[in-house]
Coordinates of C-alpha atoms and ligand atoms in Angstrom, one line a residue:
M1 CA -30.4 99.1 -37.0
K2 CA -29.1 96.7 -34.4
P3 CA -25.3 96.4 -34.3
I4 CA -23.6 93.6 -36.3
Q5 CA -22.4 91.0 -34.0
V6 CA -18.8 89.8 -34.1
G7 CA -17.2 86.8 -32.5
L8 CA -13.4 87.0 -31.8
L9 CA -11.2 83.9 -31.8
G10 CA -8.0 84.6 -29.9
I11 CA -7.6 87.7 -27.8
G12 CA -3.8 88.3 -27.6
T13 CA -2.0 91.4 -28.7
V14 CA -4.0 92.1 -31.8
G15 CA -7.3 90.9 -30.4
S16 CA -7.1 93.2 -27.4
G17 CA -6.2 96.1 -29.7
T18 CA -9.2 95.3 -31.8
F19 CA -11.5 95.2 -28.8
N20 CA -10.2 98.5 -27.4
V21 CA -10.2 100.5 -30.6
L22 CA -13.7 99.3 -31.5
Q23 CA -14.9 100.5 -28.1
R24 CA -13.0 103.8 -28.2
N25 CA -14.0 104.8 -31.7
Q26 CA -17.4 103.1 -31.8
E27 CA -19.4 106.2 -32.6
E28 CA -17.2 107.1 -35.6
I29 CA -17.0 103.5 -36.8
R30 CA -20.8 103.3 -36.6
R31 CA -21.2 106.5 -38.7
R32 CA -18.9 105.0 -41.3
A33 CA -20.3 101.5 -41.4
G34 CA -24.0 102.5 -41.2
R35 CA -24.6 100.4 -38.1
G36 CA -22.7 99.6 -34.9
I37 CA -20.1 96.8 -34.8
Q38 CA -19.9 94.9 -31.5
I39 CA -17.7 92.1 -30.3
T40 CA -20.3 90.1 -28.3
M41 CA -18.4 86.8 -27.9
V42 CA -14.7 86.0 -27.4
A43 CA -13.0 82.6 -27.4
D44 CA -9.6 82.1 -25.9
L45 CA -7.9 79.2 -24.2
D46 CA -7.0 81.6 -21.5
V47 CA -10.5 82.6 -20.4
A48 CA -9.3 84.6 -17.4
R49 CA -7.0 86.8 -19.6
A50 CA -9.9 87.2 -22.1
R51 CA -12.3 88.3 -19.4
A52 CA -9.7 90.8 -18.0
V53 CA -9.6 92.4 -21.5
V54 CA -13.3 92.6 -22.3
G55 CA -14.8 93.0 -18.8
E56 CA -18.4 92.0 -18.2
G57 CA -21.1 92.1 -20.9
V58 CA -19.3 90.0 -23.4
T59 CA -19.6 86.2 -23.5
V60 CA -16.2 84.6 -23.0
V61 CA -15.7 80.9 -23.8
G62 CA -12.8 78.5 -24.0
D63 CA -14.0 76.7 -27.1
A64 CA -13.9 78.6 -30.4
R65 CA -16.6 76.3 -31.9
E66 CA -19.2 77.8 -29.5
V67 CA -18.7 81.1 -31.3
I68 CA -19.0 79.6 -34.7
A69 CA -22.2 77.8 -33.6
N70 CA -23.8 80.9 -32.3
P71 CA -26.5 82.0 -34.8
D72 CA -26.4 85.6 -33.7
I73 CA -22.7 86.0 -34.7
D74 CA -22.4 87.5 -38.3
I75 CA -18.6 87.9 -38.5
V76 CA -15.9 85.8 -37.0
I77 CA -12.4 87.3 -36.5
E78 CA -9.7 84.7 -36.5
L79 CA -6.6 85.8 -34.7
I80 CA -5.2 82.5 -33.6
G81 CA -2.6 82.2 -36.4
G82 CA -0.9 79.2 -38.0
Y83 CA -2.1 76.6 -40.3
G84 CA -3.6 74.1 -37.8
I85 CA -6.7 74.7 -35.8
A86 CA -7.0 78.2 -37.4
K87 CA -7.7 76.5 -40.8
A88 CA -10.3 74.2 -39.4
L89 CA -12.1 77.0 -37.6
V90 CA -12.0 79.3 -40.7
M91 CA -13.5 76.6 -42.8
E92 CA -16.1 75.8 -40.2
A93 CA -17.1 79.5 -39.9
I94 CA -17.4 79.7 -43.7
S95 CA -19.6 76.6 -43.8
A96 CA -21.7 78.1 -41.0
G97 CA -22.3 81.1 -43.3
K98 CA -20.2 83.6 -41.3
H99 CA -18.0 86.2 -42.8
V100 CA -14.4 85.9 -41.7
V101 CA -11.8 88.6 -40.9
T102 CA -8.3 87.2 -40.4
A103 CA -4.7 88.5 -39.9
N104 CA -3.4 85.0 -40.7
K105 CA -0.9 85.4 -43.6
A106 CA 0.5 81.9 -43.3
L107 CA -3.0 80.4 -43.6
L108 CA -3.9 82.4 -46.7
A109 CA -0.5 82.1 -48.4
V110 CA -0.7 78.3 -48.2
H111 CA -4.4 77.5 -48.2
G112 CA -5.9 80.6 -49.7
T113 CA -7.2 78.9 -52.9
E114 CA -9.2 76.4 -50.9
I115 CA -10.4 79.0 -48.4
F116 CA -11.5 81.6 -51.0
A117 CA -13.3 79.0 -53.1
A118 CA -15.2 77.8 -50.1
A119 CA -16.1 81.4 -49.2
S120 CA -17.3 82.2 -52.7
A121 CA -19.4 79.0 -52.9
R122 CA -21.0 79.9 -49.5
G123 CA -21.5 83.6 -50.5
V124 CA -19.4 85.0 -47.6
I125 CA -16.4 87.3 -47.4
V126 CA -12.9 86.4 -46.1
A127 CA -11.2 89.7 -45.4
F128 CA -7.5 89.9 -44.7
E129 CA -6.2 93.5 -44.7
A130 CA -4.3 92.8 -41.5
A131 CA -2.4 89.8 -43.0
V132 CA 0.0 92.0 -45.0
A133 CA 2.0 94.9 -43.5
G134 CA -0.2 95.3 -40.4
G135 CA -1.7 98.7 -40.3
I136 CA -0.8 99.7 -43.9
P137 CA -3.9 99.4 -46.1
I138 CA -1.9 97.8 -48.9
I139 CA -4.6 95.1 -49.7
K140 CA -7.2 97.9 -50.2
A141 CA -4.7 99.9 -52.3
L142 CA -3.7 97.0 -54.5
R143 CA -7.2 95.5 -54.9
E144 CA -9.2 98.7 -55.3
G145 CA -7.1 101.9 -55.4
L146 CA -4.9 100.6 -58.2
S147 CA -7.4 98.6 -60.2
A148 CA -6.9 100.7 -63.4
N149 CA -3.3 99.5 -63.6
H150 CA -1.3 96.9 -65.2
I151 CA 0.9 96.3 -62.1
E152 CA 4.5 95.7 -63.0
W153 CA 6.2 95.1 -59.8
I154 CA 6.0 95.3 -56.0
A155 CA 8.9 95.5 -53.6
G156 CA 8.4 95.7 -49.9
I157 CA 9.9 95.7 -46.5
I158 CA 7.2 93.6 -45.0
N159 CA 8.8 92.1 -41.9
G160 CA 9.5 94.5 -39.0
T161 CA 11.7 92.2 -37.0
T162 CA 14.2 91.7 -39.7
N163 CA 14.2 95.4 -40.7
F164 CA 14.9 96.2 -37.0
I165 CA 17.8 93.8 -37.0
L166 CA 19.3 95.1 -40.2
S167 CA 19.0 98.7 -39.1
E168 CA 20.8 97.9 -35.9
M169 CA 23.5 95.9 -37.7
R170 CA 24.1 98.9 -39.9
D171 CA 23.9 101.6 -37.2
K172 CA 26.1 99.7 -34.7
G173 CA 28.3 97.7 -37.0
L174 CA 27.3 94.5 -35.2
D175 CA 26.8 91.0 -36.5
F176 CA 23.5 89.3 -36.9
E177 CA 23.6 86.9 -33.9
V178 CA 24.5 89.8 -31.5
V179 CA 21.6 92.0 -32.7
L180 CA 19.1 89.1 -32.8
K181 CA 19.8 88.4 -29.1
E182 CA 19.3 92.1 -28.3
A183 CA 16.1 92.2 -30.4
Q184 CA 14.8 89.2 -28.4
R185 CA 15.7 90.9 -25.1
L186 CA 13.8 94.0 -26.1
G187 CA 10.8 92.0 -27.3
Y188 CA 11.2 93.0 -31.0
A189 CA 11.9 89.4 -32.0
E190 CA 9.9 86.4 -30.9
A191 CA 11.5 83.7 -28.7
D192 CA 11.3 81.5 -31.8
P193 CA 12.1 84.0 -34.5
T194 CA 12.5 81.4 -37.3
F195 CA 9.6 82.6 -39.6
D196 CA 10.9 86.2 -39.4
I197 CA 14.6 85.8 -39.8
E198 CA 14.4 83.0 -42.4
G199 CA 12.1 85.2 -44.6
V200 CA 9.1 82.9 -44.3
D201 CA 6.7 85.6 -42.9
A202 CA 7.7 88.1 -45.6
A203 CA 7.2 85.4 -48.2
H204 CA 3.7 84.7 -47.0
K205 CA 2.9 88.4 -47.4
A206 CA 4.6 88.7 -50.8
T207 CA 2.7 85.6 -52.0
I208 CA -0.6 87.3 -51.1
M209 CA 0.3 90.6 -52.7
S210 CA 1.5 88.7 -55.8
A211 CA -1.9 87.0 -56.2
I212 CA -3.8 90.3 -55.9
A213 CA -1.5 92.3 -58.1
F214 CA -1.3 89.8 -61.0
G215 CA -4.6 87.8 -60.7
I216 CA -2.9 84.5 -60.0
P217 CA -3.7 81.9 -57.4
V218 CA -1.8 82.1 -54.1
Q219 CA 1.3 79.9 -54.5
F220 CA 3.6 80.1 -51.5
H221 CA 5.3 76.8 -52.4
K222 CA 6.7 78.5 -55.5
A223 CA 8.2 81.5 -53.7
Y224 CA 12.0 81.7 -53.3
V225 CA 12.7 82.3 -49.7
E226 CA 16.1 83.4 -48.2
G227 CA 16.4 85.2 -44.8
I228 CA 19.0 87.4 -43.2
T229 CA 20.8 84.8 -41.0
R230 CA 23.9 84.7 -43.2
L231 CA 24.4 88.5 -43.6
S232 CA 27.5 89.9 -42.0
A233 CA 28.3 93.4 -40.8
T234 CA 31.2 93.4 -43.4
D235 CA 28.8 93.3 -46.3
I236 CA 26.5 95.9 -44.9
R237 CA 29.6 98.2 -44.5
Y238 CA 30.8 97.5 -48.1
A239 CA 27.3 98.1 -49.5
E240 CA 27.2 101.4 -47.7
Q241 CA 30.6 102.4 -49.2
L242 CA 29.1 101.7 -52.6
G243 CA 26.0 103.8 -51.9
Y244 CA 23.6 101.0 -51.0
R245 CA 21.7 99.7 -48.0
I246 CA 20.8 96.0 -47.4
K247 CA 17.1 95.3 -46.8
L248 CA 15.1 92.1 -46.7
L249 CA 12.7 92.6 -49.6
G250 CA 9.6 90.8 -50.7
I251 CA 9.6 91.2 -54.4
T252 CA 7.0 90.2 -57.0
K253 CA 7.4 91.2 -60.6
R254 CA 5.8 90.6 -64.0
A255 CA 8.5 89.2 -66.3
P256 CA 8.2 88.3 -70.0
R257 CA 7.7 84.6 -69.2
G258 CA 5.9 84.6 -65.9
I259 CA 5.9 86.1 -62.4
E260 CA 8.9 86.5 -60.1
L261 CA 8.1 85.9 -56.4
R262 CA 11.0 86.1 -54.1
V263 CA 12.2 87.2 -50.6
H264 CA 15.9 87.7 -50.0
P265 CA 18.3 90.4 -48.7
S266 CA 18.8 93.0 -51.4
L267 CA 21.1 96.0 -51.9
V268 CA 18.9 99.0 -52.5
P269 CA 20.4 102.4 -53.5
A270 CA 20.7 104.5 -50.4
K271 CA 18.8 107.4 -52.0
R272 CA 15.6 105.4 -52.5
L273 CA 12.9 106.1 -50.0
L274 CA 12.6 102.3 -49.3
A275 CA 16.3 102.2 -48.3
N276 CA 15.5 104.8 -45.5
V277 CA 12.7 102.8 -43.9
E278 CA 14.3 102.0 -40.6
G279 CA 13.7 100.0 -37.4
A280 CA 10.5 97.9 -37.2
M281 CA 8.6 100.0 -39.8
N282 CA 7.2 98.5 -43.0
A283 CA 6.9 100.0 -46.5
V284 CA 5.7 98.7 -49.8
V285 CA 6.4 100.2 -53.3
V286 CA 4.0 99.3 -56.0
H287 CA 4.7 100.2 -59.7
G288 CA 1.7 100.4 -62.0
D289 CA 1.8 101.4 -65.7
A290 CA -0.7 104.3 -65.2
V291 CA 0.1 105.5 -61.8
G292 CA 3.9 105.0 -61.8
T293 CA 5.6 104.3 -58.5
T294 CA 3.6 104.6 -55.3
L295 CA 4.8 104.1 -51.7
Y296 CA 2.9 102.9 -48.6
Y297 CA 4.6 103.2 -45.2
G298 CA 3.6 102.5 -41.7
K299 CA 3.7 100.1 -38.8
G300 CA 3.6 96.5 -39.9
A301 CA 2.8 95.0 -36.5
G302 CA 1.6 95.9 -33.0
S303 CA -1.7 95.9 -31.2
E304 CA -3.5 98.9 -32.5
P305 CA -1.9 99.3 -35.9
T306 CA -2.9 95.8 -36.7
A307 CA -6.3 96.3 -35.1
S308 CA -6.7 99.3 -37.5
A309 CA -6.6 96.9 -40.4
V310 CA -8.9 94.3 -38.7
I311 CA -11.5 97.0 -38.0
A312 CA -11.3 98.4 -41.5
D313 CA -12.3 94.9 -42.7
L314 CA -15.1 94.8 -40.2
V315 CA -16.4 98.0 -41.6
D316 CA -16.2 96.7 -45.1
V317 CA -17.9 93.5 -44.3
T318 CA -20.7 95.4 -42.4
R319 CA -21.3 97.6 -45.4
L320 CA -21.3 94.7 -47.9
H321 CA -23.0 92.2 -45.6
T322 CA -26.4 92.5 -47.4
A323 CA -25.0 93.1 -50.9
D324 CA -25.3 90.4 -53.6
P325 CA -22.1 88.3 -53.3
H326 CA -21.5 88.8 -57.1
H327 CA -21.2 92.5 -56.6
R328 CA -18.6 92.4 -53.8
V329 CA -14.9 93.1 -54.4
P330 CA -13.4 89.7 -55.3
H331 CA -11.1 88.2 -52.7
L332 CA -8.1 88.3 -55.0
A333 CA -9.1 91.5 -56.8
F334 CA -9.8 89.7 -60.1
Q335 CA -13.0 87.7 -60.7
P336 CA -12.4 84.1 -59.7
D337 CA -13.1 82.9 -63.3
A338 CA -10.6 85.4 -64.7
L339 CA -7.5 84.3 -62.8
S340 CA -4.4 83.9 -64.9
D341 CA -2.3 80.8 -65.2
L342 CA 0.9 82.8 -65.7
P343 CA 3.6 80.6 -64.0
V344 CA 5.7 81.7 -61.0
L345 CA 9.2 81.5 -62.4
P346 CA 11.9 79.3 -60.8
M347 CA 14.7 81.4 -59.3
S348 CA 17.1 80.3 -62.0
E349 CA 14.9 82.4 -64.5
V350 CA 14.9 85.5 -62.4
V351 CA 16.8 88.4 -63.8
T352 CA 18.5 90.8 -61.4
S353 CA 21.9 92.3 -60.6
Y354 CA 24.4 91.2 -57.9
Y355 CA 26.8 92.2 -55.2
L356 CA 29.7 89.7 -55.0
R357 CA 32.4 89.6 -52.3
L358 CA 35.4 87.4 -53.0
R359 CA 38.2 86.9 -50.5
V360 CA 41.1 86.6 -52.9
A361 CA 44.9 86.2 -52.8
D362 CA 46.5 89.6 -53.2
E363 CA 48.6 88.8 -56.2
A364 CA 49.0 89.8 -59.9
G365 CA 46.3 88.7 -62.3
V366 CA 43.6 87.8 -59.8
L367 CA 41.3 90.6 -60.8
A368 CA 41.8 89.8 -64.5
K369 CA 40.9 86.2 -63.9
V370 CA 37.7 87.0 -62.0
T371 CA 36.5 89.6 -64.5
G372 CA 37.4 87.2 -67.3
V373 CA 35.0 84.6 -66.0
L374 CA 32.3 87.2 -65.8
A375 CA 33.0 88.5 -69.3
L376 CA 33.0 85.0 -70.8
N377 CA 29.5 84.5 -69.4
G378 CA 28.2 87.8 -70.7
I379 CA 27.9 89.5 -67.3
S380 CA 28.7 93.2 -67.4
I381 CA 30.3 94.8 -64.3
D382 CA 28.8 97.9 -62.8
A383 CA 31.4 98.7 -60.1
V384 CA 34.4 97.2 -58.4
L385 CA 35.8 97.9 -55.0
Q386 CA 39.0 96.5 -53.7
R387 CA 40.5 97.4 -50.3
E388 CA 44.2 97.3 -49.6
A389 CA 45.1 93.9 -48.0
D390 CA 46.5 95.6 -44.9
E391 CA 43.2 97.4 -44.3
V392 CA 41.2 94.2 -44.5
G393 CA 43.5 91.6 -42.8
G394 CA 45.9 93.8 -40.9
E395 CA 49.6 94.5 -41.6
G396 CA 51.3 92.0 -43.8
A397 CA 48.0 90.3 -44.9
T398 CA 48.2 88.4 -48.2
S399 CA 44.5 88.3 -49.1
T400 CA 41.9 91.0 -49.6
D401 CA 38.2 91.5 -50.3
L402 CA 37.2 92.1 -53.9
I403 CA 33.7 93.5 -54.3
I404 CA 31.9 93.5 -57.6
L405 CA 28.6 94.9 -58.5
T406 CA 27.1 93.5 -61.7
H407 CA 24.5 94.6 -64.2
D408 CA 21.4 92.4 -64.7
T409 CA 21.9 88.8 -65.6
R410 CA 19.9 85.5 -65.2
E411 CA 20.2 83.9 -61.8
G412 CA 21.0 80.6 -63.5
T413 CA 23.9 82.2 -65.3
M414 CA 25.2 83.7 -62.0
D415 CA 25.0 80.3 -60.3
K416 CA 27.2 78.8 -63.0
V417 CA 29.7 81.8 -62.8
L418 CA 29.9 81.5 -59.0
A419 CA 30.8 77.8 -59.3
E420 CA 33.5 78.7 -61.8
L421 CA 34.9 81.5 -59.6
Q422 CA 34.8 79.4 -56.5
A423 CA 37.0 76.8 -58.2
L424 CA 39.8 79.4 -58.8
P425 CA 42.7 78.6 -56.5
T426 CA 43.1 82.3 -55.8
V427 CA 39.5 82.6 -54.4
L428 CA 40.1 81.7 -50.8
S429 CA 36.7 81.6 -49.0
P430 CA 33.1 81.0 -50.0
I431 CA 31.9 83.8 -52.2
V432 CA 29.2 86.1 -50.8
R433 CA 26.4 86.8 -53.3
I434 CA 23.6 89.3 -52.5
R435 CA 21.1 90.4 -55.0
K436 CA 20.7 94.1 -55.9
E437 CA 17.5 95.9 -56.9
E438 CA 17.7 99.4 -58.4
L439 CA 13.9 99.9 -58.0
R440 CA 13.8 102.3 -60.9
Ligands
HSE1 N1 6.4 89.2 -37.2 C1 6.0 90.1 -38.1 C2 7.1 91.2 -38.3 C3 4.7 90.8 -37.8 O1 8.1 91.2 -37.6 O2 6.9 92.1 -39.1 C4 3.5 90.0 -38.1 O3 3.5 89.6 -39.4

């Protein structure tokens, strides 16, 4: 059978990896897919760079619409990124009856509902394994491997840049700004790292996993998003003394009244496997009622790891290309008419435990006052750490750090308690609050 023809939009890092791996492993991929898979057309604004990657024998154009208009192209790979032109091109490819493979988490987290509806109506596939955790086949695992389960929660380190920064902060005792500059110098962090360090990239990925795990529409606008920019080396050190590491987690959880969907720094017990995922690596823990806890680990970015996911999608699409659209795996794992309207909960309704650091005057009765406010609001204390004032502020210091770990409480209650504690005259600086996940 003649090879399936693929058009590639955007040939940067991931596009080049996709082209090279497809070439290198073409025979094995053909044996798996049942027919060859060939990139026959590439569009990139930098035509010369594209030509340098693909050599002769592949059509290279500067205008992506020429690829979409080519009737010989069966699958379009979108690797442009962002919500702008990428969205227009994906929608045009779908209307032209092409299957789409994309790594664009931002696009799907924000416009997924519209895109999947258009694809279903046109009978084409939109595949997106590469959009979450790069080379880790987490979409396949959630959508197919775990389909027996009532999924209860997912927690993942799904942004390599921030995990690299946090690992460096812990290893070297450095503050965020210093490590960020070093990460940029080494090429681990983008020149504009906003989406990574503010947690937006992780929230895009968590949003997509949430939809697939619970059969709800993609709802990025309801995700709680907090990045790592305010974390200090001091809290990483105290957390370590208490037996925890701080990780930026993407969490989605089934709660009694809805779905939690949140990204924020979290204390994780140091003995959990997830706490030991270091550097730019990614890992996702999924807990299902039947299977229990499962862990997926690997590279979440990079040329060939991400290409691995893009090509797995190409193989899937090639196998299913001629199948009746109703017998394909649904985009979001659940049949489109069986999606649930379970609400995504506001952050005030989320239940979790907390690390609090208070800079307090080192005088009689302070600890009693603080614990009194917690007790009055029904918050139970799990552990307390107080350093001698001299150790924190140097000889003769009159203030010290009081660190409290709490048991579970509602975030809304904790907000109220923090306002009360902050108003105490003996609390001398803004209180640091970091959420804590036991991941049991
Ligand atoms: N910028 C992402 C990360 C990779 O640092 O993990 C692509 O999603």
